[in-house]
């Protein structure tokens, strides 16, 4: 799964999933047992980017990262700039950053957040024909940022994301 980065032996490389959001990837990266940085600021500062990673994890892409920033972060985490760029929305694509959106049916099949769920133009999941959800169907709590998904469940009531599909509406 991971290999140690020769430049930074305290950081292990974690491979991104197809379509994974930058927020989910870096949350997963920091939680990986061989990595010693637990906050976005520590990783961002180590790459020389100030607070950029904290913005990215909240789906705030203004300003959009440039090649130099992607290369600096990529060098630290063992990915090339293009691989990191693939976890961002295409430049200029409007995204929802007020709430995290999720297709629980997709999540049940492969438990990670997809960047496309945050596109303003994405109303639902074309695969499952379900509307995306942004609140827990059990307690109405907002779905937390993907970088915080350590339990894969609602932070308030504990309902598993994978079980929320039963409550999703068709579209």
mmCIF file of C-alpha atoms in Angstrom:
data_model
loop_
_atom_site.group_PDB
_atom_site.id
_atom_site.type_symbol
_atom_site.label_atom_id
_atom_site.label_comp_id
_atom_site.label_asym_id
_atom_site.label_seq_id
_atom_site.Cartn_x
_atom_site.Cartn_y
_atom_site.Cartn_z
ATOM 1 C CA UNK A 1 0.000 0.000 0.000
ATOM 2 C CA UNK A 2 2.650 2.542 0.947
ATOM 3 C CA UNK A 3 6.341 3.009 0.590
ATOM 4 C CA UNK A 4 8.673 5.307 2.478
ATOM 5 C CA UNK A 5 9.649 8.541 0.756
ATOM 6 C CA UNK A 6 13.447 8.637 0.459
ATOM 7 C CA UNK A 7 13.500 12.419 0.943
ATOM 8 C CA UNK A 8 11.333 12.277 4.041
ATOM 9 C CA UNK A 9 11.593 8.945 5.854
ATOM 10 C CA UNK A 10 8.829 10.015 8.270
ATOM 11 C CA UNK A 11 6.322 10.163 5.385
ATOM 12 C CA UNK A 12 5.013 7.085 3.566
ATOM 13 C CA UNK A 13 3.535 7.291 0.079
ATOM 14 C CA UNK A 14 -0.189 6.603 -0.146
ATOM 15 C CA UNK A 15 -1.692 5.966 -3.587
ATOM 16 C CA UNK A 16 -4.805 7.967 -4.528
ATOM 17 C CA UNK A 17 -7.963 6.219 -5.702
ATOM 18 C CA UNK A 18 -9.532 6.903 -9.094
ATOM 19 C CA UNK A 19 -11.548 10.154 -8.843
ATOM 20 C CA UNK A 20 -10.714 10.651 -5.138
ATOM 21 C CA UNK A 21 -11.105 14.203 -3.840
ATOM 22 C CA UNK A 22 -8.075 16.080 -2.563
ATOM 23 C CA UNK A 23 -9.787 16.440 0.823
ATOM 24 C CA UNK A 24 -10.346 12.712 1.278
ATOM 25 C CA UNK A 25 -6.887 11.813 0.003
ATOM 26 C CA UNK A 26 -5.013 14.044 2.456
ATOM 27 C CA UNK A 27 -7.184 12.968 5.392
ATOM 28 C CA UNK A 28 -6.416 9.354 4.515
ATOM 29 C CA UNK A 29 -2.757 10.209 3.939
ATOM 30 C CA UNK A 30 -2.376 11.779 7.397
ATOM 31 C CA UNK A 31 -4.200 8.909 9.128
ATOM 32 C CA UNK A 32 -1.992 6.270 7.488
ATOM 33 C CA UNK A 33 -0.097 4.583 10.323
ATOM 34 C CA UNK A 34 3.417 5.237 8.967
ATOM 35 C CA UNK A 35 2.873 8.985 8.537
ATOM 36 C CA UNK A 36 3.651 11.275 11.433
ATOM 37 C CA UNK A 37 1.883 14.500 10.405
ATOM 38 C CA UNK A 38 -1.650 14.678 11.739
ATOM 39 C CA UNK A 39 -2.739 18.228 10.791
ATOM 40 C CA UNK A 40 -3.057 19.799 7.342
ATOM 41 C CA UNK A 41 -1.024 22.819 8.439
ATOM 42 C CA UNK A 42 2.023 20.696 9.334
ATOM 43 C CA UNK A 43 2.078 19.018 5.935
ATOM 44 C CA UNK A 44 1.399 22.262 4.073
ATOM 45 C CA UNK A 45 4.152 24.132 5.946
ATOM 46 C CA UNK A 46 6.598 21.253 5.372
ATOM 47 C CA UNK A 47 5.938 21.642 1.626
ATOM 48 C CA UNK A 48 6.448 25.418 1.898
ATOM 49 C CA UNK A 49 2.816 26.221 1.069
ATOM 50 C CA UNK A 50 1.620 28.027 4.191
ATOM 51 C CA UNK A 51 -2.036 27.172 4.775
ATOM 52 C CA UNK A 52 -2.885 25.987 1.252
ATOM 53 C CA UNK A 53 -3.720 22.404 2.233
ATOM 54 C CA UNK A 54 -6.228 23.578 4.841
ATOM 55 C CA UNK A 55 -8.034 25.526 2.078
ATOM 56 C CA UNK A 56 -7.906 22.609 -0.350
ATOM 57 C CA UNK A 57 -9.379 20.207 2.211
ATOM 58 C CA UNK A 58 -12.344 22.590 2.588
ATOM 59 C CA UNK A 59 -12.854 22.665 -1.209
ATOM 60 C CA UNK A 60 -11.633 26.272 -1.423
ATOM 61 C CA UNK A 61 -9.663 26.518 -4.639
ATOM 62 C CA UNK A 62 -9.290 30.273 -4.984
ATOM 63 C CA UNK A 63 -6.549 30.771 -5.840
ATOM 64 C CA UNK A 64 -6.286 27.529 -7.782
ATOM 65 C CA UNK A 65 -3.006 25.711 -7.061
ATOM 66 C CA UNK A 66 -0.258 26.343 -9.571
ATOM 67 C CA UNK A 67 2.284 23.834 -10.902
ATOM 68 C CA UNK A 68 4.935 25.007 -8.438
ATOM 69 C CA UNK A 69 2.651 24.348 -5.435
ATOM 70 C CA UNK A 70 1.574 20.970 -6.799
ATOM 71 C CA UNK A 71 5.201 20.004 -7.465
ATOM 72 C CA UNK A 72 6.255 21.023 -3.917
ATOM 73 C CA UNK A 73 3.441 19.031 -2.296
ATOM 74 C CA UNK A 74 3.972 16.155 -4.713
ATOM 75 C CA UNK A 75 7.658 15.931 -3.835
ATOM 76 C CA UNK A 76 6.768 15.695 -0.152
ATOM 77 C CA UNK A 77 4.082 13.003 -0.558
ATOM 78 C CA UNK A 78 5.719 11.069 -3.391
ATOM 79 C CA UNK A 79 3.277 11.919 -6.201
ATOM 80 C CA UNK A 80 3.863 13.889 -9.361
ATOM 81 C CA UNK A 81 2.035 17.174 -9.902
ATOM 82 C CA UNK A 82 -0.333 15.684 -12.503
ATOM 83 C CA UNK A 83 -1.423 12.963 -10.090
ATOM 84 C CA UNK A 84 -2.252 15.601 -7.454
ATOM 85 C CA UNK A 85 -3.974 17.822 -10.017
ATOM 86 C CA UNK A 86 -6.307 14.930 -10.914
ATOM 87 C CA UNK A 87 -7.758 15.132 -7.370
ATOM 88 C CA UNK A 88 -8.833 18.765 -7.887
ATOM 89 C CA UNK A 89 -11.787 19.921 -9.968
ATOM 90 C CA UNK A 90 -10.874 21.079 -13.473
ATOM 91 C CA UNK A 91 -9.767 24.715 -13.230
ATOM 92 C CA UNK A 92 -12.788 27.017 -13.417
ATOM 93 C CA UNK A 93 -15.308 24.305 -12.477
ATOM 94 C CA UNK A 94 -17.663 25.692 -9.805
ATOM 95 C CA UNK A 95 -17.750 23.536 -6.680
ATOM 96 C CA UNK A 96 -19.901 23.341 -3.570
ATOM 97 C CA UNK A 97 -17.786 24.233 -0.541
ATOM 98 C CA UNK A 98 -20.529 24.985 1.979
ATOM 99 C CA UNK A 99 -21.258 21.303 2.491
ATOM 100 C CA UNK A 100 -19.828 17.885 1.724
ATOM 101 C CA UNK A 101 -21.877 15.860 -0.739
ATOM 102 C CA UNK A 102 -21.988 12.085 -0.920
ATOM 103 C CA UNK A 103 -23.526 9.174 -2.816
ATOM 104 C CA UNK A 104 -23.826 6.618 -0.046
ATOM 105 C CA UNK A 105 -24.408 3.784 -2.553
ATOM 106 C CA UNK A 106 -21.059 4.541 -4.261
ATOM 107 C CA UNK A 107 -19.420 4.874 -0.868
ATOM 108 C CA UNK A 108 -20.722 1.440 0.149
ATOM 109 C CA UNK A 109 -19.046 -0.055 -2.949
ATOM 110 C CA UNK A 110 -15.744 1.838 -2.581
ATOM 111 C CA UNK A 111 -15.348 3.897 0.612
ATOM 112 C CA UNK A 112 -13.840 7.195 -0.487
ATOM 113 C CA UNK A 113 -15.095 10.664 -1.458
ATOM 114 C CA UNK A 114 -15.245 11.477 -5.175
ATOM 115 C CA UNK A 115 -14.303 14.996 -6.278
ATOM 116 C CA UNK A 116 -17.129 15.034 -8.832
ATOM 117 C CA UNK A 117 -19.680 14.963 -5.985
ATOM 118 C CA UNK A 118 -18.624 18.523 -5.119
ATOM 119 C CA UNK A 119 -19.179 19.931 -8.634
ATOM 120 C CA UNK A 120 -22.106 22.371 -8.634
ATOM 121 C CA UNK A 121 -23.317 20.698 -11.829
ATOM 122 C CA UNK A 122 -23.526 17.252 -10.174
ATOM 123 C CA UNK A 123 -26.999 16.813 -8.696
ATOM 124 C CA UNK A 124 -26.928 13.081 -8.286
ATOM 125 C CA UNK A 125 -25.158 9.836 -8.988
ATOM 126 C CA UNK A 126 -25.588 8.725 -12.591
ATOM 127 C CA UNK A 127 -24.592 5.166 -11.677
ATOM 128 C CA UNK A 128 -27.211 4.655 -8.935
ATOM 129 C CA UNK A 129 -29.713 7.329 -10.029
ATOM 130 C CA UNK A 130 -29.732 8.782 -6.514
ATOM 131 C CA UNK A 131 -29.555 12.395 -5.339
ATOM 132 C CA UNK A 132 -26.403 13.317 -3.468
ATOM 133 C CA UNK A 133 -26.857 13.902 0.253
ATOM 134 C CA UNK A 134 -25.160 16.537 2.396
ATOM 135 C CA UNK A 135 -26.851 15.765 5.723
ATOM 136 C CA UNK A 136 -27.212 12.624 7.755
ATOM 137 C CA UNK A 137 -30.661 11.162 7.031
ATOM 138 C CA UNK A 138 -30.946 10.017 10.637
ATOM 139 C CA UNK A 139 -30.092 13.153 12.662
ATOM 140 C CA UNK A 140 -29.808 15.935 10.011
ATOM 141 C CA UNK A 141 -26.163 16.726 10.936
ATOM 142 C CA UNK A 142 -24.080 18.098 8.038
ATOM 143 C CA UNK A 143 -21.756 15.477 6.548
ATOM 144 C CA UNK A 144 -18.245 16.373 7.730
ATOM 145 C CA UNK A 145 -15.326 17.197 5.451
ATOM 146 C CA UNK A 146 -13.875 14.085 3.781
ATOM 147 C CA UNK A 147 -10.498 14.788 5.410
ATOM 148 C CA UNK A 148 -12.224 14.087 8.759
ATOM 149 C CA UNK A 149 -13.785 10.742 7.783
ATOM 150 C CA UNK A 150 -11.950 8.581 10.294
ATOM 151 C CA UNK A 151 -15.000 6.539 11.329
ATOM 152 C CA UNK A 152 -16.857 6.572 7.964
ATOM 153 C CA UNK A 153 -19.961 7.636 9.835
ATOM 154 C CA UNK A 154 -21.961 10.644 10.981
ATOM 155 C CA UNK A 155 -20.065 12.522 13.691
ATOM 156 C CA UNK A 156 -23.251 13.080 15.724
ATOM 157 C CA UNK A 157 -25.298 9.857 15.611
ATOM 158 C CA UNK A 158 -22.797 7.341 14.217
ATOM 159 C CA UNK A 159 -24.885 6.239 11.226
ATOM 160 C CA UNK A 160 -22.482 4.627 8.749
ATOM 161 C CA UNK A 161 -22.161 6.399 5.400
ATOM 162 C CA UNK A 162 -22.645 3.064 3.632
ATOM 163 C CA UNK A 163 -26.047 2.579 5.269
ATOM 164 C CA UNK A 164 -27.305 6.034 4.268
ATOM 165 C CA UNK A 165 -28.053 4.826 0.719
ATOM 166 C CA UNK A 166 -31.359 3.370 1.926
ATOM 167 C CA UNK A 167 -32.475 6.933 2.704
ATOM 168 C CA UNK A 168 -31.271 8.572 -0.519
ATOM 169 C CA UNK A 169 -33.940 9.805 -2.924
ATOM 170 C CA UNK A 170 -34.073 8.868 -6.592
ATOM 171 C CA UNK A 171 -33.469 11.512 -9.227
#
